[in-house]
CSV table of C-alpha atoms in Angstrom, one decimal:
chain,number,residue,atom,x,y,z
Y,223,MET,CA,0.0,0.0,0.0
Y,224,SER,CA,1.3,3.4,-0.9
Y,225,PRO,CA,1.9,6.1,1.7
Y,226,GLN,CA,-0.9,8.2,0.3
Y,227,ALA,CA,-3.4,5.3,0.7
Y,228,SER,CA,-2.2,4.5,4.3
Y,229,GLY,CA,-2.5,8.1,5.2
Y,230,ALA,CA,-6.1,8.3,3.9
Y,231,VAL,CA,-7.0,5.2,5.9
Y,232,VAL,CA,-5.5,6.6,9.1
Y,233,GLY,CA,-7.4,9.9,8.5
Y,234,ALA,CA,-10.6,8.1,8.0
Y,235,ILE,CA,-10.2,6.0,11.1
Y,236,GLY,CA,-9.4,9.2,13.1
Y,237,GLY,CA,-12.4,10.9,11.8
Y,238,ILE,CA,-14.6,8.0,12.7
Y,239,GLY,CA,-13.1,8.1,16.2
Y,240,LEU,CA,-13.8,11.8,16.6
Y,241,VAL,CA,-17.4,11.3,15.5
Y,242,LEU,CA,-17.8,8.5,18.1
Y,243,VAL,CA,-16.3,10.6,20.8
Y,244,TRP,CA,-18.5,13.6,19.9
Y,245,SER,CA,-21.6,11.4,19.9
Y,246,ARG,CA,-20.8,9.9,23.3
Y,247,ALA,CA,-20.2,13.4,24.7
Y,248,ALA,CA,-23.4,14.6,23.3
Y,249,ALA,CA,-25.2,11.6,24.8
Y,250,ARG,CA,-23.6,12.3,28.2
Y,251,ARG,CA,-24.4,16.0,28.1
Y,252,ILE,CA,-26.5,17.1,31.1
Y,253,THR,CA,-29.5,19.2,30.2
Y,254,LEU,CA,-31.0,22.1,32.2
Y,255,ASP,CA,-33.9,19.9,33.3
Y,256,GLU,CA,-31.6,17.3,34.7
Y,257,ARG,CA,-29.6,20.0,36.6
Y,258,LEU,CA,-32.8,21.5,38.2
Y,259,ALA,CA,-34.6,18.2,38.9
Y,260,PRO,CA,-33.0,17.5,42.3
Y,261,TYR,CA,-34.0,20.9,43.5
Y,262,LEU,CA,-37.6,20.8,42.3
Y,263,ARG,CA,-40.5,18.6,43.6
Y,264,VAL,CA,-42.3,16.9,40.7
Y,265,GLN,CA,-46.0,17.5,41.0
Y,266,PRO,CA,-48.3,14.6,40.0
Y,267,ARG,CA,-50.2,15.2,36.8
Y,268,GLY,CA,-53.2,13.1,37.7
Y,269,SER,CA,-56.3,14.2,39.5
Y,270,ARG,CA,-56.5,13.9,43.2
Y,271,LEU,CA,-59.9,12.3,43.0
Y,272,LEU,CA,-58.4,9.4,41.1
Y,273,ARG,CA,-55.7,8.6,43.7
Y,274,PRO,CA,-56.3,5.8,46.1
Y,275,PRO,CA,-56.9,7.1,49.6
Y,276,ALA,CA,-54.1,6.7,52.2
Y,277,VAL,CA,-54.6,3.6,54.3
Y,278,HIS,CA,-53.4,3.7,58.0
Y,279,THR,CA,-54.9,0.3,59.2
Y,280,PRO,CA,-54.9,-3.3,57.9
Y,281,PHE,CA,-58.6,-3.0,57.2
Y,282,PRO,CA,-59.0,-0.3,54.5
Y,283,THR,CA,-62.7,-0.9,54.0
Y,284,VAL,CA,-63.6,-0.5,57.6
Y,285,GLU,CA,-61.4,2.6,57.7
Y,286,ARG,CA,-63.2,4.2,54.8
Y,287,LEU,CA,-66.6,3.5,56.5
Y,288,VAL,CA,-65.5,4.8,59.9
Y,289,ALA,CA,-63.7,7.9,58.6
Y,290,PRO,CA,-66.8,10.1,58.2
Y,291,VAL,CA,-68.1,9.1,61.6
Y,292,MET,CA,-64.7,9.8,63.2
Y,293,SER,CA,-64.5,13.2,61.5
Y,294,ASP,CA,-67.9,14.1,63.0
Y,295,ALA,CA,-66.9,12.8,66.4
Y,296,LEU,CA,-63.7,14.9,66.3
Y,297,ARG,CA,-65.6,18.0,65.5
Y,298,LEU,CA,-68.0,17.3,68.4
Y,299,VAL,CA,-65.1,16.8,70.8
Y,300,ALA,CA,-63.4,20.0,69.5
Y,301,ARG,CA,-66.7,21.9,70.1
Y,302,PHE,CA,-67.3,20.8,73.7
Y,303,GLY,CA,-63.7,20.1,74.7
Y,304,SER,CA,-60.7,22.3,75.3
Y,305,PRO,CA,-59.8,24.9,72.6
Y,306,THR,CA,-57.2,23.9,70.1
Y,307,ALA,CA,-54.5,26.4,71.3
Y,308,GLU,CA,-55.0,25.4,74.9
Y,309,LEU,CA,-54.9,21.7,74.1
Y,310,ARG,CA,-51.7,22.2,72.0
Y,311,ARG,CA,-50.1,24.1,74.9
Y,312,ARG,CA,-51.1,21.3,77.4
Y,313,LEU,CA,-49.7,18.6,75.1
Y,314,GLY,CA,-46.4,20.5,75.0
Y,315,HIS,CA,-46.3,20.8,78.8
Y,316,ALA,CA,-46.9,17.1,79.1
Y,317,GLY,CA,-44.1,16.4,76.7
Y,318,ARG,CA,-46.3,14.4,74.3
Y,319,PRO,CA,-45.2,14.3,70.6
Y,320,GLU,CA,-48.8,13.7,69.4
Y,321,SER,CA,-50.8,16.3,67.6
Y,322,VAL,CA,-54.2,17.8,68.7
Y,323,GLU,CA,-56.1,15.7,66.2
Y,324,GLU,CA,-54.4,12.5,67.5
Y,325,PHE,CA,-55.3,13.3,71.1
Y,326,ARG,CA,-58.9,14.1,70.2
Y,327,ALA,CA,-59.0,10.8,68.3
Y,328,THR,CA,-57.9,9.1,71.4
Y,329,GLN,CA,-60.6,10.9,73.3
Y,330,VAL,CA,-63.2,9.6,70.8
Y,331,VAL,CA,-61.9,6.1,71.3
Y,332,TRP,CA,-62.2,6.4,75.1
Y,333,GLY,CA,-65.7,7.8,74.6
Y,334,VAL,CA,-66.7,4.8,72.5
Y,335,VAL,CA,-65.3,2.4,75.1
Y,336,GLY,CA,-67.3,4.3,77.7
Y,337,LEU,CA,-70.4,4.0,75.6
Y,338,VAL,CA,-69.9,0.3,75.3
Y,339,VAL,CA,-69.4,-0.1,79.0
Y,340,GLY,CA,-72.5,2.0,79.7
Y,341,LEU,CA,-74.5,-0.1,77.2
Y,342,VAL,CA,-73.5,-3.3,78.9
Y,343,LEU,CA,-74.5,-1.9,82.3
Y,344,ALA,CA,-77.8,-0.6,80.9
Y,345,LEU,CA,-78.6,-4.1,79.5
Y,346,ILE,CA,-77.8,-5.7,82.8
Y,347,LEU,CA,-80.0,-3.2,84.7
Y,348,ALA,CA,-82.8,-3.6,82.2
Y,349,ALA,CA,-82.7,-7.4,82.5
Y,350,ALA,CA,-82.4,-7.4,86.3
Y,351,ARG,CA,-84.5,-4.6,87.6
Y,352,GLY,CA,-86.5,-3.3,84.6
Y,353,THR,CA,-85.0,0.2,84.8
Y,354,PRO,CA,-86.9,2.9,82.7
Y,355,PRO,CA,-85.3,3.4,79.2
Y,356,VAL,CA,-84.7,7.1,79.9
Y,357,ALA,CA,-82.5,6.4,82.8
Y,358,LEU,CA,-80.7,3.7,80.8
Y,359,LEU,CA,-80.0,6.2,78.0
Y,360,GLY,CA,-78.8,8.7,80.6
Y,361,LEU,CA,-76.4,6.1,82.0
Y,362,VAL,CA,-75.0,5.3,78.6
Y,363,GLY,CA,-74.4,8.9,77.7
Y,364,ALA,CA,-72.9,9.6,81.2
Y,365,CYS,CA,-70.4,6.7,80.7
Y,366,GLY,CA,-69.3,8.0,77.3
Y,367,ALA,CA,-68.9,11.6,78.5
Y,368,SER,CA,-67.1,10.5,81.6
Y,369,ALA,CA,-64.6,8.4,79.6
Y,370,ALA,CA,-63.8,11.3,77.3
Y,371,LEU,CA,-63.4,13.6,80.3
Y,372,ALA,CA,-61.2,11.0,82.0
Y,373,ARG,CA,-58.7,11.1,79.1
Y,374,ASP,CA,-58.5,14.9,79.5
Y,375,HIS,CA,-58.1,14.5,83.3
Y,376,LEU,CA,-55.3,12.0,82.7
Y,377,LEU,CA,-53.5,14.5,80.5
Y,378,SER,CA,-53.7,17.0,83.4
Y,379,ARG,CA,-52.2,14.4,85.8
Y,380,GLU,CA,-49.4,13.7,83.3
Y,381,ILE,CA,-48.6,17.5,83.2
Y,382,HIS,CA,-48.5,17.6,87.0
Y,383,ARG,CA,-46.3,14.6,87.3
Y,384,ARG,CA,-43.9,15.9,84.6
Y,385,GLU,CA,-43.6,19.2,86.3
Y,386,ALA,CA,-42.9,17.5,89.6
Y,387,ARG,CA,-40.1,15.5,88.0
Y,388,ILE,CA,-38.6,18.7,86.4
Y,389,VAL,CA,-38.6,20.5,89.8
Y,390,ALA,CA,-37.0,17.4,91.4
Y,391,GLU,CA,-34.2,17.2,88.7
Y,392,LEU,CA,-33.6,20.9,88.4
Y,393,PRO,CA,-31.2,21.3,91.5
Y,394,THR,CA,-29.0,18.5,90.3
Y,395,VAL,CA,-28.8,19.8,86.7
Y,396,ALA,CA,-28.0,23.3,88.0
Y,397,GLU,CA,-25.2,21.9,90.1
Y,398,LEU,CA,-23.8,20.0,87.1
Y,399,LEU,CA,-24.0,23.1,85.0
Y,400,ALA,CA,-22.2,25.1,87.7
Y,401,LEU,CA,-19.4,22.5,87.8
Y,402,ALA,CA,-19.0,22.5,84.0
Y,403,VAL,CA,-18.9,26.3,83.9
Y,404,GLY,CA,-16.5,26.5,86.9
Y,405,ALA,CA,-14.2,24.1,85.0
Y,406,GLY,CA,-13.8,26.7,82.2
Y,407,GLU,CA,-16.5,25.7,79.7
Y,408,GLY,CA,-18.9,28.1,78.1
Y,409,PRO,CA,-22.7,28.1,78.6
Y,410,VAL,CA,-23.4,26.1,75.4
Y,411,ALA,CA,-20.6,23.6,76.0
Y,412,ALA,CA,-21.8,23.2,79.6
Y,413,LEU,CA,-25.3,22.5,78.3
Y,414,GLU,CA,-24.0,20.0,75.8
Y,415,ARG,CA,-22.0,18.1,78.5
Y,416,VAL,CA,-25.0,18.0,80.9
Y,417,VAL,CA,-27.3,16.8,78.1
Y,418,GLU,CA,-24.9,14.0,77.2
Y,419,THR,CA,-24.4,12.8,80.8
Y,420,THR,CA,-27.9,13.0,82.2
Y,421,ARG,CA,-31.3,11.5,81.5
Y,422,GLY,CA,-34.8,12.7,82.4
Y,423,GLU,CA,-37.4,15.3,81.7
Y,424,MET,CA,-35.0,18.2,82.5
Y,425,ALA,CA,-32.3,16.7,80.2
Y,426,GLY,CA,-34.9,16.5,77.4
Y,427,GLU,CA,-35.8,20.2,77.8
Y,428,LEU,CA,-32.2,21.2,77.9
Y,429,SER,CA,-31.6,19.2,74.7
Y,430,ARG,CA,-34.3,21.2,72.9
Y,431,THR,CA,-32.8,24.4,74.2
Y,432,LEU,CA,-29.3,23.3,73.0
Y,433,ALA,CA,-30.8,22.5,69.6
Y,434,ASP,CA,-32.3,26.0,69.4
Y,435,ALA,CA,-28.9,27.6,70.4
Y,436,ARG,CA,-27.1,25.6,67.8
Y,437,SER,CA,-29.5,26.6,65.1
Y,438,GLY,CA,-28.5,30.3,65.6
Y,439,THR,CA,-31.0,31.4,68.2
Y,440,PRO,CA,-29.4,33.5,71.0
Y,441,LEU,CA,-29.0,31.5,74.2
Y,442,ALA,CA,-31.1,34.0,76.2
Y,443,THR,CA,-34.0,33.5,73.7
Y,444,ALA,CA,-33.6,29.7,73.8
Y,445,LEU,CA,-33.8,29.9,77.6
Y,446,GLU,CA,-37.0,32.0,77.3
Y,447,GLY,CA,-38.4,29.3,75.1
Y,448,LEU,CA,-37.5,26.7,77.7
Y,449,ALA,CA,-39.5,28.7,80.3
Y,450,ASP,CA,-42.4,29.1,78.0
Y,451,ARG,CA,-42.6,25.3,77.1
Y,452,THR,CA,-43.0,24.3,80.8
Y,453,GLU,CA,-44.4,27.2,82.8
Y,454,VAL,CA,-42.8,25.8,86.0
Y,455,ALA,CA,-42.1,28.7,88.3
Y,456,ALA,CA,-38.8,27.4,89.5
Y,457,LEU,CA,-37.7,26.6,85.9
Y,458,THR,CA,-38.8,30.1,84.8
Y,459,ARG,CA,-36.6,31.7,87.5
Y,460,PHE,CA,-33.7,29.5,86.6
Y,461,ALA,CA,-33.9,30.4,82.9
Y,462,ASP,CA,-34.3,34.1,83.6
Y,463,GLY,CA,-31.3,34.0,86.0
Y,464,VAL,CA,-29.1,32.2,83.5
Y,465,ALA,CA,-30.1,34.5,80.6
Y,466,ILE,CA,-29.4,37.7,82.7
Y,467,ALA,CA,-26.1,36.3,83.8
Y,468,VAL,CA,-25.1,35.5,80.2
Y,469,GLU,CA,-26.1,38.9,79.0
Y,470,ARG,CA,-24.6,41.0,81.7
Y,471,GLY,CA,-21.4,38.9,82.3
Y,472,THR,CA,-22.3,37.9,85.9
Y,473,PRO,CA,-20.3,34.8,87.1
Y,474,LEU,CA,-22.5,32.0,85.9
Y,475,ALA,CA,-21.3,29.3,88.3
Y,476,ASP,CA,-22.4,31.4,91.3
Y,477,VAL,CA,-25.8,32.1,89.7
Y,478,LEU,CA,-26.4,28.4,89.0
Y,479,ARG,CA,-25.5,27.4,92.6
Y,480,ALA,CA,-27.8,30.1,93.9
Y,481,GLN,CA,-30.6,28.9,91.7
Y,482,ALA,CA,-30.1,25.3,92.8
Y,483,GLN,CA,-30.2,26.4,96.5
Y,484,ASP,CA,-33.4,28.4,95.9
Y,485,VAL,CA,-35.1,25.4,94.2
Y,486,ARG,CA,-34.1,23.1,97.2
Y,487,GLU,CA,-35.5,25.7,99.6
Y,488,ALA,CA,-38.7,26.0,97.7
Y,489,ALA,CA,-39.0,22.2,97.6
Y,490,ARG,CA,-38.4,22.1,101.4
Y,491,ARG,CA,-41.1,24.7,102.0
Y,492,ALA,CA,-43.5,22.8,99.7
Y,493,LEU,CA,-42.9,19.6,101.6
Y,494,MET,CA,-43.6,21.4,104.9
Y,495,GLU,CA,-46.8,22.8,103.6
Y,496,THR,CA,-47.9,19.4,102.3
Y,497,GLY,CA,-47.1,17.9,105.7
Y,498,GLY,CA,-49.2,20.6,107.4
Y,499,ARG,CA,-52.2,19.9,105.2
Y,500,LYS,CA,-51.8,16.1,105.7
Y,501,GLU,CA,-51.7,16.7,109.5
Y,502,VAL,CA,-55.0,18.5,109.4
Y,503,ALA,CA,-56.5,15.8,107.2
Y,504,MET,CA,-55.3,13.1,109.6
Y,505,MET,CA,-57.3,14.8,112.4
Y,506,VAL,CA,-60.6,13.9,110.6
Y,507,PRO,CA,-60.5,10.2,111.3
Y,508,VAL,CA,-59.1,10.8,114.8
Y,509,VAL,CA,-61.9,13.2,115.8
Y,510,PHE,CA,-64.8,11.5,114.0
Y,511,LEU,CA,-63.8,7.8,114.4
Y,512,ILE,CA,-61.1,7.1,117.0
Y,513,LEU,CA,-62.3,9.6,119.6
Y,514,PRO,CA,-66.0,8.5,119.6
Y,515,VAL,CA,-65.0,4.9,120.0
Y,516,THR,CA,-62.7,5.7,122.9
Y,517,VAL,CA,-65.5,7.7,124.6
Y,518,VAL,CA,-67.9,4.7,124.1
Y,519,PHE,CA,-65.3,2.3,125.6
Y,520,ALA,CA,-64.8,4.7,128.6
Y,521,VAL,CA,-68.5,5.4,129.3
Y,522,PHE,CA,-70.1,2.0,128.6
Y,523,PRO,CA,-68.8,0.2,131.7
Y,524,SER,CA,-70.1,3.0,133.9
Y,525,LEU,CA,-73.5,2.9,132.3
Y,526,ALA,CA,-73.5,-0.9,132.7
Y,527,VAL,CA,-72.7,-0.6,136.4
Y,528,LEU,CA,-75.4,2.0,136.9
Y,529,SER,CA,-78.0,-0.1,135.2
Y,530,LEU,CA,-77.1,-3.1,137.4
Y,531,ARG,CA,-77.5,-1.0,140.6
Y,532,ALA,CA,-80.8,0.3,139.4
């Protein structure tokens, strides 16, 4: 083969290679749509009426049948129960992650259970004593309403128990924070150390405060949020004292120790007040039960002797 022919062959092969490379590069080229797709949420093109409804239970047919009744029951509970804002605040104070709708659904379930119990009692009374139907209907309604109110009362008890645990844990947490600050750590680092080494309701609240501080919220504002979430008087004073100390440059360790001492003194006073009230309550059985029995035992022999002499 002549040099001219071999050169032509090499040129043709090189041209074919360039065409292949260009075609592959064109195939791999990223379009504008592909660049923007990860940052955009694709909206479904179909109608919402044609989508299958979301199923939350293993029995979808029963769920579809009960859903309208449950919606009406939720509206009824919302009308006669606590307001939405008040209930949301109480759920936050109780430390429950559920929403207002979920809590009201639980109230509806409790009410249904109460109605079933009342219906059983009504059937038993109707079969045994022949109670009038109006009284039986009143009994069924009272059982259902009492069950729904009992769930609300249980939430109030959860709030009181959680607040009591927070007050009990507060002095220890304040002492740990004082030790961490006294060792040279800053307020945020001290909060982080205490959150990592403690457990309990107070540690959970401090964890939320620390998350707010890490997200860019000033520490004083995060502490104000801590006081607003609980509305415990001792915790409010603690948060205000720490916030003022951070803003004004007051020695934080001394403030924390003083706060812990104040909480312990308040708990001691509350214990003394509770003991005083219990002491008065204990006088009721002594005066109305034990003392009359003692008088009877003291007077009865004398009366028996007088009756024998007579």
